[in-house]
Coordinates of C-alpha atoms in Angstrom, one line a residue:
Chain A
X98 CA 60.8 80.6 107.7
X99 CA 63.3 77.8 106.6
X100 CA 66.3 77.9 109.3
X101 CA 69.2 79.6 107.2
X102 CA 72.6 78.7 107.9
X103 CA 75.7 80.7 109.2
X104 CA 77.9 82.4 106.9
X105 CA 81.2 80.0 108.7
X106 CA 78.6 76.6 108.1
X107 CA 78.3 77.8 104.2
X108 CA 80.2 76.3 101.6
X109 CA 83.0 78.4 100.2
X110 CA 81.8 80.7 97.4
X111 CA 78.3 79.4 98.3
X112 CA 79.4 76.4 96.0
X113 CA 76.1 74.1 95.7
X114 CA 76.5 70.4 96.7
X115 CA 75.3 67.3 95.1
X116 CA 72.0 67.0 97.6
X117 CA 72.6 70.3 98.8
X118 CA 69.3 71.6 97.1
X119 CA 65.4 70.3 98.3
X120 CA 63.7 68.6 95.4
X121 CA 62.0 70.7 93.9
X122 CA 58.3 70.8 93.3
X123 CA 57.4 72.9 90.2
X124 CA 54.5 70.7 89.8
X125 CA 52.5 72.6 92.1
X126 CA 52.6 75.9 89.4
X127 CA 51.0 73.7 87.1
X128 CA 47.4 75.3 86.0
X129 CA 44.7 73.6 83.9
X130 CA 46.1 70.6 81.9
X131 CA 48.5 67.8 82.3
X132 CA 50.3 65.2 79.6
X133 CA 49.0 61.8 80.2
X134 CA 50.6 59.3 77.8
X135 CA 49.6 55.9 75.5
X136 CA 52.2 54.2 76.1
X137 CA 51.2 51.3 73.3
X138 CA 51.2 54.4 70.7
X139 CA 55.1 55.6 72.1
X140 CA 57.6 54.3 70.0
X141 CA 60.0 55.6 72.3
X142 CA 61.7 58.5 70.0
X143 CA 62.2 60.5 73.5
X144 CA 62.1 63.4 71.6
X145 CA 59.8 64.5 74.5
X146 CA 62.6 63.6 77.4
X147 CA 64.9 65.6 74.7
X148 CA 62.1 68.9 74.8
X149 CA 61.0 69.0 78.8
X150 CA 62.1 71.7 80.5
X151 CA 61.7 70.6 83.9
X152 CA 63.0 66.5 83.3
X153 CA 59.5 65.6 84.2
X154 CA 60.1 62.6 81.5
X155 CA 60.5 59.2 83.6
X156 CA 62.8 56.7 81.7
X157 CA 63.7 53.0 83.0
X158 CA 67.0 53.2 81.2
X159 CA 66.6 54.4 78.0
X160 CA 62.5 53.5 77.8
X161 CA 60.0 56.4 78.7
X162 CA 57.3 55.3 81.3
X163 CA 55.9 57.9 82.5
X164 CA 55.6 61.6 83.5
X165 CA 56.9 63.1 87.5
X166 CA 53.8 65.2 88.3
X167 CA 55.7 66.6 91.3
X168 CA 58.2 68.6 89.0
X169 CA 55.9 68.9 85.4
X170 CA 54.4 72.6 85.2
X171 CA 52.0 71.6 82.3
X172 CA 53.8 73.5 79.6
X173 CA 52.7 70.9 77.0
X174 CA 56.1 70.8 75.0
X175 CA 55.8 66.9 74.8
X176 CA 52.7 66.4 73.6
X177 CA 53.5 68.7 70.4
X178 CA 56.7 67.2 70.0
X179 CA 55.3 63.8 69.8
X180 CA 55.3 62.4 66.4
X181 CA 52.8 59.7 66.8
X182 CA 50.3 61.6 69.1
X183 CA 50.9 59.4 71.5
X184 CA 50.6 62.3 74.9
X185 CA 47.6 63.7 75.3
X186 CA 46.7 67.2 78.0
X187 CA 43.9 66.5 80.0
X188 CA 42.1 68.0 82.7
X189 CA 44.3 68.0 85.9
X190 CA 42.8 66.3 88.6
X191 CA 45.8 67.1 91.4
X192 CA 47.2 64.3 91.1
Chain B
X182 CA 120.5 78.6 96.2
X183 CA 120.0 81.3 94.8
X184 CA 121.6 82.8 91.2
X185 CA 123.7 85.7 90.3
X186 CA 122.3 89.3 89.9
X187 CA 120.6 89.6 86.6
X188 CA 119.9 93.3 85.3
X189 CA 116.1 93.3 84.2
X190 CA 113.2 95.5 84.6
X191 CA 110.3 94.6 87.0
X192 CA 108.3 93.7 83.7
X193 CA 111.0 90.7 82.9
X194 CA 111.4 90.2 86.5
X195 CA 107.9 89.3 87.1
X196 CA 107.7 87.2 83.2
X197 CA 110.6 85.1 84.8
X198 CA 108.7 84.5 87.7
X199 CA 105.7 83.8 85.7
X200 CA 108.5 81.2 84.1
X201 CA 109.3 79.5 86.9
X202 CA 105.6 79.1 88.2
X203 CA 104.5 78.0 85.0
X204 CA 100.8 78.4 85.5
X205 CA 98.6 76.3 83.5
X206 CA 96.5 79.5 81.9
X207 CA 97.5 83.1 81.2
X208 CA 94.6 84.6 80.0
X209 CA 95.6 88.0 78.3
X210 CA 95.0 91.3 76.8
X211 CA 97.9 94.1 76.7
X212 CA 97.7 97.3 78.0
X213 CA 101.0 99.8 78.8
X214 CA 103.1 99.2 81.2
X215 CA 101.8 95.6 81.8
X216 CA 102.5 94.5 78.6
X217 CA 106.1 93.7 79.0
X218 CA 104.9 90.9 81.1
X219 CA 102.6 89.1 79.1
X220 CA 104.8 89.9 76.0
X221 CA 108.1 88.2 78.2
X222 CA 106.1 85.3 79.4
X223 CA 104.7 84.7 75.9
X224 CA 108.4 84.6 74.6
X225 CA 109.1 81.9 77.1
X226 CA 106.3 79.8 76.0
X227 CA 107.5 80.4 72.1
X228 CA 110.6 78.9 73.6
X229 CA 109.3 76.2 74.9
X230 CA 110.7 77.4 78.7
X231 CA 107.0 77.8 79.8
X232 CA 104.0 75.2 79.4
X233 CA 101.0 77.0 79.9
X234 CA 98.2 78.2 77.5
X235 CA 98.0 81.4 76.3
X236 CA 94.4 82.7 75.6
X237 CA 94.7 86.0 73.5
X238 CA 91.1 87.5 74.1
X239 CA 88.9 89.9 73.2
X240 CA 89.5 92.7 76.2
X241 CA 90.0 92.6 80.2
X242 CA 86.7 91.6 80.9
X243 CA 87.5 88.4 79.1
X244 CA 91.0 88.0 80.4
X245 CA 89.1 88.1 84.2
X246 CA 86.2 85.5 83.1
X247 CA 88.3 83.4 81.2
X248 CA 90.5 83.4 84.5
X249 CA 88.0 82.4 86.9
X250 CA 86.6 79.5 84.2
X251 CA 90.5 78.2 84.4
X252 CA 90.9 78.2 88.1
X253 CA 87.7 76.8 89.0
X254 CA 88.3 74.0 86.5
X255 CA 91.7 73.2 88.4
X256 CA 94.3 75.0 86.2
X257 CA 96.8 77.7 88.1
X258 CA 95.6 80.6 86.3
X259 CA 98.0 84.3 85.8
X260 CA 96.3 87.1 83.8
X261 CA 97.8 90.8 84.2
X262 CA 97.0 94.3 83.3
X263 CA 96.9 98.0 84.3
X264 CA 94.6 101.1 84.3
X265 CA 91.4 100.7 82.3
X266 CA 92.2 97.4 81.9
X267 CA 92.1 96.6 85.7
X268 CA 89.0 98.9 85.4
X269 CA 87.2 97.1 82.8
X270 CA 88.4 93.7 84.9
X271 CA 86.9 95.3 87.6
X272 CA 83.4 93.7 87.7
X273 CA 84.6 90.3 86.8
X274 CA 87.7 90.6 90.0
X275 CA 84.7 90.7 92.5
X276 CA 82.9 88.0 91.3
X277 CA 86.3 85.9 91.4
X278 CA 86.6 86.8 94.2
X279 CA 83.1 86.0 95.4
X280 CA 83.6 82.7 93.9
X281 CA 86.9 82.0 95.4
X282 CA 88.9 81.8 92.6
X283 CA 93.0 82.2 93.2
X284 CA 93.9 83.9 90.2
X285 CA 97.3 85.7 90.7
X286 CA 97.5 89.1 88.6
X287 CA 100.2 91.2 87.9
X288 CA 99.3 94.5 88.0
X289 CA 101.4 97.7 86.6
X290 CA 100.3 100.2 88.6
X291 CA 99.2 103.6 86.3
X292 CA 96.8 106.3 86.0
X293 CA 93.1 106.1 85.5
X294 CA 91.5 108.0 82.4
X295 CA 90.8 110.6 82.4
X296 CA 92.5 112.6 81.0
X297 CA 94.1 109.5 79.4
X298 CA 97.6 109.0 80.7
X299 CA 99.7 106.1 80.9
X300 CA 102.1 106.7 83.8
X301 CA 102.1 105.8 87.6
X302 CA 99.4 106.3 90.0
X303 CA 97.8 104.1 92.4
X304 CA 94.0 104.8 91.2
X305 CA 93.4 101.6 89.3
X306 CA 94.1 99.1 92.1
X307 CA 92.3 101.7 94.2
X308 CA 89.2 100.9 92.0
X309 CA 89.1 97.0 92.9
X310 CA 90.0 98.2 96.7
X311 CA 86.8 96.7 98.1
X312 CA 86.6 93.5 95.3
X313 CA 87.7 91.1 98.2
X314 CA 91.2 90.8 96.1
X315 CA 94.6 91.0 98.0
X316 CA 96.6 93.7 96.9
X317 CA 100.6 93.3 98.2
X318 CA 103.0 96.5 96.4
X319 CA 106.7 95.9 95.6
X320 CA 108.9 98.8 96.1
X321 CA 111.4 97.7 93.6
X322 CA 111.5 94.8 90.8
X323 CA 113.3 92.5 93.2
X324 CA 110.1 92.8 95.3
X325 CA 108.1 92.4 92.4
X326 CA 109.7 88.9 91.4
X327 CA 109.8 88.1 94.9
X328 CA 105.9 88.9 96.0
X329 CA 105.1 87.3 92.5
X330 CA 106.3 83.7 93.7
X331 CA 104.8 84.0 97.1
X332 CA 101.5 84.8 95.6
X333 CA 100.2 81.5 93.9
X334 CA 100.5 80.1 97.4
X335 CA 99.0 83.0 99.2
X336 CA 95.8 82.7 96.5
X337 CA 95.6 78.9 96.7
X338 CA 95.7 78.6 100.7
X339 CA 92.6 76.6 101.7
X340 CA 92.0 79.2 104.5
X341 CA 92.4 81.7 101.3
X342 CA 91.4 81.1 98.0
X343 CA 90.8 85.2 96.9
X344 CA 92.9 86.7 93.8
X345 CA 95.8 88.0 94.5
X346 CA 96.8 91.5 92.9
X347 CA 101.2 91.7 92.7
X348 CA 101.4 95.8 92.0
X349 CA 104.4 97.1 90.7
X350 CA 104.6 101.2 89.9
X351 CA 104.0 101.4 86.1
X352 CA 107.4 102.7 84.5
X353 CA 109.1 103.2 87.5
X354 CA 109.5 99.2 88.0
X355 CA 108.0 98.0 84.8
X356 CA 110.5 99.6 82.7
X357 CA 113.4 100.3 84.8
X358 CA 116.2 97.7 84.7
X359 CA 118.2 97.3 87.8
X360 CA 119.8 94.1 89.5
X361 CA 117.9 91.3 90.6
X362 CA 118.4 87.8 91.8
X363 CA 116.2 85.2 90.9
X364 CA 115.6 81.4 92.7
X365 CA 116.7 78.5 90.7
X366 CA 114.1 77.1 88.7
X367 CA 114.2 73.9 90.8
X368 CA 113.5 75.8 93.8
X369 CA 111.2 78.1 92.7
X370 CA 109.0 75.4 91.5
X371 CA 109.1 73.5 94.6
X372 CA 108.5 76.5 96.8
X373 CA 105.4 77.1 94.6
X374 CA 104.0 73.9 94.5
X375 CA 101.3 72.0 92.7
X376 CA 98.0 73.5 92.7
X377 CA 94.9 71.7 94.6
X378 CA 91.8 73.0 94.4
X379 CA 88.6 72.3 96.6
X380 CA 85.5 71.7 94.1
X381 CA 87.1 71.4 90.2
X382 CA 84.3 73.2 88.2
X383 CA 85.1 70.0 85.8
X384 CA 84.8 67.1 88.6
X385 CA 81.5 64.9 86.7
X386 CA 82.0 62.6 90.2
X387 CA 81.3 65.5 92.5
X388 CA 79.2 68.0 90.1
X389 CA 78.8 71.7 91.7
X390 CA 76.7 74.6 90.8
X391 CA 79.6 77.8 91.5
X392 CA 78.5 81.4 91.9
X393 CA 74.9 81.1 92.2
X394 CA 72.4 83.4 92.9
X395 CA 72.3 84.6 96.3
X396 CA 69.4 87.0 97.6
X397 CA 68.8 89.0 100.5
X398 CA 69.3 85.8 102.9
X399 CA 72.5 84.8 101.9
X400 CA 74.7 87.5 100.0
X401 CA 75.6 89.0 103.5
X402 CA 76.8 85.7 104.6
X403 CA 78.8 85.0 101.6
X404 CA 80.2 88.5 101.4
X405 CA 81.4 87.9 105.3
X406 CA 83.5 84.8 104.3
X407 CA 85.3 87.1 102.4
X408 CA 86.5 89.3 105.3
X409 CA 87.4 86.6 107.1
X410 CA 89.6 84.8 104.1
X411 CA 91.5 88.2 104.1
X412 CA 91.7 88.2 107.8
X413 CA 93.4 84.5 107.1
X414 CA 95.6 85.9 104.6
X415 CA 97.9 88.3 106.9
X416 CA 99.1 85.1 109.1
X417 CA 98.9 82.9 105.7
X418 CA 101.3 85.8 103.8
X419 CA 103.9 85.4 106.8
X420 CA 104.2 81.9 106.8
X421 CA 104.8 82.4 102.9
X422 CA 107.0 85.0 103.4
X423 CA 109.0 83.0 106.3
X424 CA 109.4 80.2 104.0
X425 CA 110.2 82.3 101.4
X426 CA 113.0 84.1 103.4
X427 CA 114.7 80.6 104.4
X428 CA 115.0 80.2 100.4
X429 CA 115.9 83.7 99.3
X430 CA 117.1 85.3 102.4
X431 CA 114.8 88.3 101.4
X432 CA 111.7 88.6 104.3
X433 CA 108.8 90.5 103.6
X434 CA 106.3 91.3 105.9
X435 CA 102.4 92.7 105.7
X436 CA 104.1 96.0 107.2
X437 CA 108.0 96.9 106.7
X438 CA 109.3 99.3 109.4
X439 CA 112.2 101.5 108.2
X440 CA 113.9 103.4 111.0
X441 CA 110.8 103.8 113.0
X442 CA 112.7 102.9 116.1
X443 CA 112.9 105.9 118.0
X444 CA 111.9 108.5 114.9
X445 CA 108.9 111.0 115.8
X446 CA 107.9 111.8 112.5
X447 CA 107.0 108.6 110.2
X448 CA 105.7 108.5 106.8
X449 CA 103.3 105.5 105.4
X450 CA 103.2 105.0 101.5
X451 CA 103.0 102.6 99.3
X452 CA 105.7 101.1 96.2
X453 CA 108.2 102.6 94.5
X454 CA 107.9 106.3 96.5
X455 CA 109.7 103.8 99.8
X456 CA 112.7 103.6 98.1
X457 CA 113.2 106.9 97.5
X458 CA 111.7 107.8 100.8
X459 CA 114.3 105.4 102.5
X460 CA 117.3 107.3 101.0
X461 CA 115.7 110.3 102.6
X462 CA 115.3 109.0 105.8
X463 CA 119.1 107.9 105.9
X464 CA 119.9 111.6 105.0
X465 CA 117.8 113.0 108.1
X466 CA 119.0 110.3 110.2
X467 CA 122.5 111.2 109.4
X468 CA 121.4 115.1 110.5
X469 CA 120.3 113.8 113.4
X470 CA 116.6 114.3 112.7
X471 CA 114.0 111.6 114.5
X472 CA 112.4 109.8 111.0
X473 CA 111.1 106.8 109.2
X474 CA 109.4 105.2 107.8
X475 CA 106.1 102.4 107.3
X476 CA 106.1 100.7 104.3
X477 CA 103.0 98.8 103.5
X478 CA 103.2 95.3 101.5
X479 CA 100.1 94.7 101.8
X480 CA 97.3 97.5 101.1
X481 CA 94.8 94.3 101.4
X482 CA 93.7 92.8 103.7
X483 CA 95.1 96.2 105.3
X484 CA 97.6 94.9 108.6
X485 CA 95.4 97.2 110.7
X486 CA 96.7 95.7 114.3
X487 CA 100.5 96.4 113.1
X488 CA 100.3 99.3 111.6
X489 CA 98.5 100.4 114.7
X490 CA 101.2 99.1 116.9
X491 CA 103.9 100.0 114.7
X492 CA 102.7 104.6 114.6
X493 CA 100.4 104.4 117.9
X494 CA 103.5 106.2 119.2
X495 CA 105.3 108.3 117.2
X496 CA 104.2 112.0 117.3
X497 CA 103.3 112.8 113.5
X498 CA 102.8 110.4 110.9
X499 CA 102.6 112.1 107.0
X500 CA 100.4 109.3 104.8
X501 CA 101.8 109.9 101.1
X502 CA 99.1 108.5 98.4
X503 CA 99.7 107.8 95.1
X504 CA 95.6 108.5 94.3
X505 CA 93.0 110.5 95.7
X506 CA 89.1 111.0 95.9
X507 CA 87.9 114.3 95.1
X508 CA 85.3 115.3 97.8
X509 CA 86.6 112.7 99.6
X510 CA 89.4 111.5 102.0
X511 CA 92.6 109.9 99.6
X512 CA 92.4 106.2 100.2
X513 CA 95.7 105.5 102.3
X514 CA 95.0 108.1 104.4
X515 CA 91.4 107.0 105.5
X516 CA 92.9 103.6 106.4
X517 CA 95.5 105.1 108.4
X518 CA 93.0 107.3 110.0
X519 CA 91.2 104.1 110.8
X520 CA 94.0 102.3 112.0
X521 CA 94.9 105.3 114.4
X522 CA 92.0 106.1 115.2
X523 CA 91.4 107.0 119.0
X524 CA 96.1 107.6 119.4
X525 CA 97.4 110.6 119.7
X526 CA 99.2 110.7 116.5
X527 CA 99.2 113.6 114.2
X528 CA 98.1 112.4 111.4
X529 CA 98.5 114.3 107.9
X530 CA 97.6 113.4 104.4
X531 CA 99.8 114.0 101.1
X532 CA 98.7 113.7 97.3
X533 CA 101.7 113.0 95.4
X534 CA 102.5 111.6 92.0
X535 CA 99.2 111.5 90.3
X536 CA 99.6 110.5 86.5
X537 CA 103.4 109.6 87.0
X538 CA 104.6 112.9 88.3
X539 CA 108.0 112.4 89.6
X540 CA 108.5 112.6 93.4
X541 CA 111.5 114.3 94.0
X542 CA 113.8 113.7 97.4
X543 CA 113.6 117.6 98.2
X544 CA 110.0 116.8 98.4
X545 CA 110.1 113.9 101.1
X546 CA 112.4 116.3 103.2
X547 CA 110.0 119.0 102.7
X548 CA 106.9 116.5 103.9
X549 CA 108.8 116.2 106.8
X550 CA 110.5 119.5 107.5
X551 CA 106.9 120.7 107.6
X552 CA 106.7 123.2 105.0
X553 CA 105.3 120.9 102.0
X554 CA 101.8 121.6 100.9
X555 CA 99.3 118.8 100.8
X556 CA 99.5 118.4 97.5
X557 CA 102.8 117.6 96.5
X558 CA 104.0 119.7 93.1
X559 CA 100.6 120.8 92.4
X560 CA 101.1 124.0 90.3
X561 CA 98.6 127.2 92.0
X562 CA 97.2 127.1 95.8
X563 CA 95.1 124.0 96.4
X564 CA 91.8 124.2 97.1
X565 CA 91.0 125.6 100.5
X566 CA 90.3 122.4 102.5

């Protein structure tokens, strides 16, 4: 059981905080596949960082360089938005 | 300080307060008898005398949401209504309240549907009873201006920050012109004050998530800060009303005493019905009969302690409500039974005035000469008890 807090120690309205939340770990639902990208095919449209659901798209500013396996749920929205095939689901190996 | 006498009805009493406060949103929908209010503030604004922005919706429930939206966001929010509009409100005042939104809301006071009526009772503020909103009654539309200033402050307290609810009898305030005397503008806008609020909804530096979702393991909790913000507003609503009293020389207080000193019959009512009941009081006094009277300004958060210390005496106390609950105990009367609860007192319950029947001063006398039934004018025997 997570300790739960006093109804005096709670925000007002039980108004959630920047921070107030644990990161969240959706990656763990993820069953079967995973999007694994070629990064020399991306031409960086980010229509995938536009389509995820979860913002399991990792950008360096405004460049896409990779996917956050701790929050993707393998839903495979990116690799059929991709226009140049560059994102591929393959086999999930946990990691 | 303050300005001559002005004859206006509660309706323009309370617009001209709305005036002076000059909230940033009104939200609105009209219903009778609130919609002198809206209608009178909306004038000002087509004037040019009032700032704020006017958002004609759809229906109540919008008026409420649209309301919370506002305040969150930072802007001093008014909305007002009556009857099935407070009852189609009614699911959207809990969750401002559960979100700690200050909106203020002028209420005019009138009968639930059905049948569909449009005259006083007190069953639609009855309905939001346990919403977590503050409800404070004027007995007259001096009170109503009056309570109507104090309540932006009251709502926007940091120890606070529920709706407020200002209820004034439909008709028999709304609509009735008699003399009033407002603040100057200058000093009614200082008394009110700017508005601050903790967490703006539209504050990109310090982004919030308001009203979540809160399951088994929280909603207690945050249902329990309520209670306790209303508990805060009793001591909060004097220090308003003190201040207020230093500007106005008007004090108001959570209960208002009339004659109790000495008297061993009391009655306890709410709005318009003290006024009348006062006058009847002087009468008996005059005859030498032992009455008086507890008026309550505030029906929430209900002044339990006071009104405890103020009857916990007096022999027989006579509750008059303006609203009942068929199979059930009438609302005013199970506080009071609360409140008293383990005393001595006598305590006996009244129906009155349901759907704007008049209350007449040969029936106050009658409550307490002790030949009144419990159901005041009701045509036939009531039912047996």
């Amino acid at each position: 059981m997570p300790e739960l807090t006093a109804w005096r120690e709670l925000p007002l309205g039980g108004v959630v905080r920047p921070g107030d939340t644990a990161p969240p770990h959706t990656g763990g639902w993820r069953t079967g596949l995973k999007p694994v990208v070629r990064l020399e095919s991306c031409v960086n449209c980010l229509l995938c960082w536009l389509y995820c659901p979860d913002s399991a798209v990792q950008l360096d500013g405004t460049t896409f360089v990779g996917f956050d396996y701790d929050v993707c749920k393998g839903c495979e929205l990116c690799a059929v938005v991709c226009p140049v095939d560059a994102i591929a689901m393959v086999e999930d190996d946990g990691d | 300080m303050a300005t001559e006498a002005r004859i206006l009805t509660g309706g323009q009493a309370v617009a001209e307060a709305m005036r002076q406060i000059d909230p940033d949103v009104v939200p609105m929908y009209p219903i009778t008898p609130q919609t002198p209010i809206i209608q009178g503030f909306a004038t000002f604004v087509a004037q040019g005398r009032a700032h704020g922005e006017l958002v004609d919706v759809e229906s109540e429930h919008s008026a409420m949401s649209a309301a919370i939206g506002a305040a969150l966001a930072g802007a001093r929010t008014i909305t007002a209504t009556s009857s099935q509009g407070l009852a189609l409100m009614a699911e959207v005042v809990y969750i401002a309240a559960s979100m700690r939104a200050p909106v203020v809301m002028a209420v005019g006071n009138r009968a639930l549907s059905g049948p569909i009526n449009i005259h006083c009772d007190h069953s639609d503020s009855m309905l939001v009873r346990d919403s977590g909103a503050i409800q404070l009654f004027a007995e007259n539309a001096q009170e109503a201006y009056d309570l109507m200033l104090i309540a932006p402050r009251l709502a926007e307290h940091p120890d606070v920050l529920l709706p407020v609810l200002i209820c004034q009898d439909g008709f028999t305030i709304t609509h009735s012109a008699e003399p009033v005397v407002l603040l100057e503008d200058d000093v009614a806008r200082e008394f009110v004050g700017e508005y601050r609020i903790p967490n703006s909804l539209l504050d990109v530096r310090y982004p919030t998530t308001q009203g979540p979702f809160a399951m088994p393991d929280y909603y207690f909790e945050l249902r329990h800060q309520q209670l306790a913000a209303m508990q805060a507003a009793l001591p909060v609503f004097e220090q308003m009303a003190s201040e207020f009293y230093a500007l106005s020389g008007r004090r108001y207080h959570s209960v208002e005493p009339y004659a109790l000193d000495g008297a061993d019959h009391a009655i306890v009512c709410l709005g318009s019905t003290g006024g009348t009941v006062k006058d009847v009081v002087d009468e008996l006094r005059a005859e030498g009969e032992a009455v008086g009277l507890l008026e309550l300004r505030s029906f929430r958060p209900l002044p339990r302690h006071d009104v405890r210390t103020a009857l916990d005496s007096i022999r027989t106390v006579s509750v008059l409500d303006r609203a009942d609950s068929p199979g059930g105990a009438p609302p005013l009367f199970a506080e009071l039974a609360a409140a008293l609860h383990g005393t001595e007192v006598d305590l006996r319950s009244f129906v009155y005035g349901l759907g704007g029947r008049d209350l007449h001063p040969e029936q106050i006398r009658a409550v307490f000469t002790e030949d009144s039934g419990a159901y005041i004018g009701l045509r036939g025997a009531p039912c047996p008890a």
